[in-house]
Amino acid sequence: MSRTVRLRIRRQDGPDAPSRWEEFAVPHYPHMNVITCLQEIQRNPVDAQGKATTPVVWDCNCLEEVCGACTMVINGRARQACSALVDELPQPIVLEPLSKFPLIRDLMVDRTVMFENLKRIKGWVPIDGTYDLGPGPRLAEKRRQFGYRLSRCMTCGCCMEACPQVNRRTNFIGPAALAQALYFNISPIGRSLAEERLEAIMGDGGITECGNAQNCVKVCPKEVPLTTAIAKLNGDTTWYFLRNWFQR
């Protein structure tokens, strides 16, 4: 008898439709990942009982754990389906959509809020691209390395999923946006907007909403130093507040 991979997938036809569970058994191939399983179901949308169903909907792009589009909850943990190897997972493999984002269908969610949060903290470097600016300023090696670690964020949403402070009762912008605020603030060019970024994260849903659960840094697939960044920003916002208070 040929070997199969068993999957249990939480499905939902739309944002307001009721959810349901469906089980599948797909052929096993050496070194396959969760995306391979979903592609097998897409080619032959039949459940484990032999009943015809619809192909499972999910999101993906690079398939190299760079874009973060295929992030979903796999066996209870938010991670990328492209790097989730079947042979390393207990079965049945349980797939669910991220719960902290609006559901579109099945395993696909709308992560627009993460990009809106980046706009809120002005996650960009203000430059005039109409002429050659020449080489940028040099950074101390230690700061350059720290900035590189912050730059590895791919806005996948794992940290938002794991954070208990990200819920329907708060407007918390989450660890990813906070870390990017620090990333641009330590840049010699990006720091021209540093005070505006500090003002942004000191407002509603900002850094004071962080409960220091530290789940974010444990689930980040890129090992972005999220808690270190938040701690640094706590100090920066405190000094910024005190400086403004004494200058009144």
PDB file of C-alpha atoms in Angstrom, residues 9-167:
ATOM      1  CA  ILE A   9      -7.910  21.587   7.099  1.00  0.00           C
ATOM      2  CA  ARG A  10     -10.176  24.249   8.556  1.00  0.00           C
ATOM      3  CA  ARG A  11     -12.194  25.599   5.648  1.00  0.00           C
ATOM      4  CA  GLN A  12     -14.521  28.565   5.186  1.00  0.00           C
ATOM      5  CA  ASP A  13     -16.067  29.670   1.916  1.00  0.00           C
ATOM      6  CA  GLY A  14     -16.038  33.374   2.804  1.00  0.00           C
ATOM      7  CA  PRO A  15     -15.719  35.894   5.645  1.00  0.00           C
ATOM      8  CA  ASP A  16     -19.289  35.386   6.832  1.00  0.00           C
ATOM      9  CA  ALA A  17     -19.696  31.706   5.946  1.00  0.00           C
ATOM     10  CA  PRO A  18     -19.596  28.998   8.635  1.00  0.00           C
ATOM     11  CA  SER A  19     -16.306  27.140   9.050  1.00  0.00           C
ATOM     12  CA  ARG A  20     -15.909  23.389   8.733  1.00  0.00           C
ATOM     13  CA  TRP A  21     -13.183  20.759   8.889  1.00  0.00           C
ATOM     14  CA  GLU A  22     -12.240  18.564   5.959  1.00  0.00           C
ATOM     15  CA  GLU A  23      -9.743  15.709   5.971  1.00  0.00           C
ATOM     16  CA  PHE A  24      -7.558  14.679   3.074  1.00  0.00           C
ATOM     17  CA  ALA A  25      -5.100  11.891   2.257  1.00  0.00           C
ATOM     18  CA  VAL A  26      -2.595  12.765  -0.454  1.00  0.00           C
ATOM     19  CA  PRO A  27       0.268  10.702  -1.909  1.00  0.00           C
ATOM     20  CA  HIS A  28       3.570  11.030  -0.077  1.00  0.00           C
ATOM     21  CA  TYR A  29       6.673  12.139  -1.937  1.00  0.00           C
ATOM     22  CA  PRO A  30      10.157  12.444  -0.454  1.00  0.00           C
ATOM     23  CA  HIS A  31      10.993  15.922   0.846  1.00  0.00           C
ATOM     24  CA  MET A  32       7.519  17.344   0.138  1.00  0.00           C
ATOM     25  CA  ASN A  33       6.270  20.395   2.016  1.00  0.00           C
ATOM     26  CA  VAL A  34       2.785  21.576   2.990  1.00  0.00           C
ATOM     27  CA  ILE A  35       2.479  23.552  -0.245  1.00  0.00           C
ATOM     28  CA  THR A  36       3.008  20.297  -2.176  1.00  0.00           C
ATOM     29  CA  CYS A  37       0.103  18.755  -0.247  1.00  0.00           C
ATOM     30  CA  LEU A  38      -2.164  21.686  -1.074  1.00  0.00           C
ATOM     31  CA  GLN A  39      -1.180  21.441  -4.742  1.00  0.00           C
ATOM     32  CA  GLU A  40      -2.092  17.734  -4.682  1.00  0.00           C
ATOM     33  CA  ILE A  41      -5.536  18.619  -3.296  1.00  0.00           C
ATOM     34  CA  GLN A  42      -5.847  21.327  -5.928  1.00  0.00           C
ATOM     35  CA  ARG A  43      -5.211  18.772  -8.680  1.00  0.00           C
ATOM     36  CA  ASN A  44      -7.597  16.225  -7.173  1.00  0.00           C
ATOM     37  CA  PRO A  45     -10.091  17.901  -4.810  1.00  0.00           C
ATOM     38  CA  VAL A  46     -11.427  14.757  -3.140  1.00  0.00           C
ATOM     39  CA  ASP A  47     -11.525  14.349   0.650  1.00  0.00           C
ATOM     40  CA  ALA A  48     -10.271  11.360   2.635  1.00  0.00           C
ATOM     41  CA  GLN A  49     -13.694   9.684   2.350  1.00  0.00           C
ATOM     42  CA  GLY A  50     -13.605   9.913  -1.447  1.00  0.00           C
ATOM     43  CA  LYS A  51     -16.169  12.736  -1.601  1.00  0.00           C
ATOM     44  CA  ALA A  52     -15.617  15.483  -4.188  1.00  0.00           C
ATOM     45  CA  THR A  53     -15.038  18.949  -2.743  1.00  0.00           C
ATOM     46  CA  THR A  54     -13.614  22.277  -3.857  1.00  0.00           C
ATOM     47  CA  PRO A  55      -9.865  23.023  -4.065  1.00  0.00           C
ATOM     48  CA  VAL A  56      -8.454  24.592  -0.917  1.00  0.00           C
ATOM     49  CA  VAL A  57      -7.637  28.299  -1.275  1.00  0.00           C
ATOM     50  CA  TRP A  58      -4.333  29.592   0.096  1.00  0.00           C
ATOM     51  CA  ASP A  59      -1.829  32.318  -0.638  1.00  0.00           C
ATOM     52  CA  CYS A  60       1.773  31.922  -1.782  1.00  0.00           C
ATOM     53  CA  ASN A  61       4.394  33.595  -3.894  1.00  0.00           C
ATOM     54  CA  CYS A  62       8.154  33.060  -3.556  1.00  0.00           C
ATOM     55  CA  LEU A  63       8.081  29.576  -1.935  1.00  0.00           C
ATOM     56  CA  GLU A  64      11.486  30.378  -0.402  1.00  0.00           C
ATOM     57  CA  GLU A  65      10.408  31.779   2.990  1.00  0.00           C
ATOM     58  CA  VAL A  66      11.108  35.308   1.790  1.00  0.00           C
ATOM     59  CA  CYS A  67       7.703  36.866   1.056  1.00  0.00           C
ATOM     60  CA  GLY A  68       5.698  35.406   3.952  1.00  0.00           C
ATOM     61  CA  ALA A  69       2.559  35.058   1.815  1.00  0.00           C
ATOM     62  CA  CYS A  70       1.984  31.372   2.642  1.00  0.00           C
ATOM     63  CA  THR A  71       1.905  31.961   6.404  1.00  0.00           C
ATOM     64  CA  MET A  72      -0.770  29.892   8.129  1.00  0.00           C
ATOM     65  CA  VAL A  73      -1.240  27.998  11.383  1.00  0.00           C
ATOM     66  CA  ILE A  74       0.323  24.548  11.008  1.00  0.00           C
ATOM     67  CA  ASN A  75      -0.226  22.131  13.890  1.00  0.00           C
ATOM     68  CA  GLY A  76      -1.023  25.074  16.139  1.00  0.00           C
ATOM     69  CA  ARG A  77       1.974  27.263  15.206  1.00  0.00           C
ATOM     70  CA  ALA A  78       2.077  30.192  12.803  1.00  0.00           C
ATOM     71  CA  ARG A  79       4.710  29.525  10.133  1.00  0.00           C
ATOM     72  CA  GLN A  80       5.276  29.394   6.388  1.00  0.00           C
ATOM     73  CA  ALA A  81       3.820  26.444   4.486  1.00  0.00           C
ATOM     74  CA  CYS A  82       6.719  26.484   2.009  1.00  0.00           C
ATOM     75  CA  SER A  83       9.305  25.671   4.676  1.00  0.00           C
ATOM     76  CA  ALA A  84       7.110  23.222   6.599  1.00  0.00           C
ATOM     77  CA  LEU A  85       8.455  19.826   5.560  1.00  0.00           C
ATOM     78  CA  VAL A  86       5.918  17.033   5.829  1.00  0.00           C
ATOM     79  CA  ASP A  87       8.365  14.437   7.168  1.00  0.00           C
ATOM     80  CA  GLU A  88       9.100  16.691  10.147  1.00  0.00           C
ATOM     81  CA  LEU A  89       5.435  17.151  11.122  1.00  0.00           C
ATOM     82  CA  PRO A  90       3.206  14.830  13.173  1.00  0.00           C
ATOM     83  CA  GLN A  91       0.084  13.701  11.351  1.00  0.00           C
ATOM     84  CA  PRO A  92      -2.606  14.483  10.700  1.00  0.00           C
ATOM     85  CA  ILE A  93      -1.176  17.858   9.714  1.00  0.00           C
ATOM     86  CA  VAL A  94      -3.694  20.443  10.902  1.00  0.00           C
ATOM     87  CA  LEU A  95      -3.926  23.593   8.796  1.00  0.00           C
ATOM     88  CA  GLU A  96      -5.806  26.713   9.877  1.00  0.00           C
ATOM     89  CA  PRO A  97      -5.829  30.334   8.683  1.00  0.00           C
ATOM     90  CA  LEU A  98      -4.184  33.045  10.783  1.00  0.00           C
ATOM     91  CA  SER A  99      -6.768  34.117  13.341  1.00  0.00           C
ATOM     92  CA  LYS A 100      -5.644  37.735  13.854  1.00  0.00           C
ATOM     93  CA  PHE A 101      -6.433  38.862  10.291  1.00  0.00           C
ATOM     94  CA  PRO A 102      -9.705  39.097   8.304  1.00  0.00           C
ATOM     95  CA  LEU A 103     -10.409  35.826   6.560  1.00  0.00           C
ATOM     96  CA  ILE A 104     -10.846  35.846   2.784  1.00  0.00           C
ATOM     97  CA  ARG A 105     -11.364  32.144   2.183  1.00  0.00           C
ATOM     98  CA  ASP A 106     -10.029  28.858   3.590  1.00  0.00           C
ATOM     99  CA  LEU A 107      -6.352  29.528   4.453  1.00  0.00           C
ATOM    100  CA  MET A 108      -6.117  32.963   2.804  1.00  0.00           C
ATOM    101  CA  VAL A 109      -6.312  36.069   4.987  1.00  0.00           C
ATOM    102  CA  ASP A 110      -6.052  39.813   4.407  1.00  0.00           C
ATOM    103  CA  ARG A 111      -2.823  41.187   5.956  1.00  0.00           C
ATOM    104  CA  THR A 112      -3.452  44.782   4.826  1.00  0.00           C
ATOM    105  CA  VAL A 113      -3.343  45.977   8.434  1.00  0.00           C
ATOM    106  CA  MET A 114       0.359  45.184   8.630  1.00  0.00           C
ATOM    107  CA  PHE A 115       1.118  47.463   5.701  1.00  0.00           C
ATOM    108  CA  GLU A 116      -1.177  50.161   7.107  1.00  0.00           C
ATOM    109  CA  ASN A 117       0.832  49.958  10.338  1.00  0.00           C
ATOM    110  CA  LEU A 118       4.053  50.449   8.352  1.00  0.00           C
ATOM    111  CA  LYS A 119       2.558  53.575   6.820  1.00  0.00           C
ATOM    112  CA  ARG A 120       1.579  54.762  10.291  1.00  0.00           C
ATOM    113  CA  ILE A 121       5.171  54.518  11.579  1.00  0.00           C
ATOM    114  CA  LYS A 122       6.513  56.006   8.324  1.00  0.00           C
ATOM    115  CA  GLY A 123       8.442  52.891   7.435  1.00  0.00           C
ATOM    116  CA  TRP A 124      10.487  54.404   4.644  1.00  0.00           C
ATOM    117  CA  VAL A 125      13.575  56.501   3.974  1.00  0.00           C
ATOM    118  CA  PRO A 126      12.702  59.997   2.692  1.00  0.00           C
ATOM    119  CA  ILE A 127      15.017  60.633  -0.251  1.00  0.00           C
ATOM    120  CA  ASP A 128      14.852  62.702  -3.390  1.00  0.00           C
ATOM    121  CA  GLY A 129      15.305  60.135  -6.146  1.00  0.00           C
ATOM    122  CA  THR A 130      15.547  62.664  -8.938  1.00  0.00           C
ATOM    123  CA  TYR A 131      19.346  62.861  -8.831  1.00  0.00           C
ATOM    124  CA  ASP A 132      22.323  60.724  -7.863  1.00  0.00           C
ATOM    125  CA  LEU A 133      22.785  60.935  -4.111  1.00  0.00           C
ATOM    126  CA  GLY A 134      26.125  59.175  -4.138  1.00  0.00           C
ATOM    127  CA  PRO A 135      27.189  56.622  -1.542  1.00  0.00           C
ATOM    128  CA  GLY A 136      25.296  56.684   1.739  1.00  0.00           C
ATOM    129  CA  PRO A 137      26.873  57.397   5.123  1.00  0.00           C
ATOM    130  CA  ARG A 138      28.882  54.625   6.717  1.00  0.00           C
ATOM    131  CA  LEU A 139      27.541  52.847   9.754  1.00  0.00           C
ATOM    132  CA  ALA A 140      29.450  51.388  12.665  1.00  0.00           C
ATOM    133  CA  GLU A 141      29.684  47.634  12.080  1.00  0.00           C
ATOM    134  CA  LYS A 142      27.754  46.706  15.225  1.00  0.00           C
ATOM    135  CA  ARG A 143      24.897  49.020  14.284  1.00  0.00           C
ATOM    136  CA  ARG A 144      24.945  47.826  10.677  1.00  0.00           C
ATOM    137  CA  GLN A 145      24.611  44.215  11.776  1.00  0.00           C
ATOM    138  CA  PHE A 146      21.749  45.066  14.142  1.00  0.00           C
ATOM    139  CA  GLY A 147      20.004  46.987  11.367  1.00  0.00           C
ATOM    140  CA  TYR A 148      20.379  44.040   9.018  1.00  0.00           C
ATOM    141  CA  ARG A 149      18.711  41.735  11.530  1.00  0.00           C
ATOM    142  CA  LEU A 150      15.784  44.167  11.779  1.00  0.00           C
ATOM    143  CA  SER A 151      15.591  44.443   7.983  1.00  0.00           C
ATOM    144  CA  ARG A 152      14.936  40.696   7.634  1.00  0.00           C
ATOM    145  CA  CYS A 153      11.257  41.177   8.598  1.00  0.00           C
ATOM    146  CA  MET A 154       9.048  39.941   5.753  1.00  0.00           C
ATOM    147  CA  THR A 155       5.719  41.125   7.217  1.00  0.00           C
ATOM    148  CA  CYS A 156       4.499  37.533   7.427  1.00  0.00           C
ATOM    149  CA  GLY A 157       2.280  38.081  10.468  1.00  0.00           C
ATOM    150  CA  CYS A 158       3.653  35.297  12.703  1.00  0.00           C
ATOM    151  CA  CYS A 159       4.443  37.777  15.482  1.00  0.00           C
ATOM    152  CA  MET A 160       0.958  39.291  15.247  1.00  0.00           C
ATOM    153  CA  GLU A 161      -0.629  35.821  15.450  1.00  0.00           C
ATOM    154  CA  ALA A 162       1.388  34.898  18.550  1.00  0.00           C
ATOM    155  CA  CYS A 163       0.896  38.209  20.374  1.00  0.00           C
ATOM    156  CA  PRO A 164      -1.948  38.163  22.946  1.00  0.00           C
ATOM    157  CA  GLN A 165      -2.124  41.963  22.777  1.00  0.00           C
ATOM    158  CA  VAL A 166      -3.191  41.808  19.116  1.00  0.00           C
ATOM    159  CA  ASN A 167      -6.914  41.221  19.435  1.00  0.00           C
TER     160      ASN A 167
END
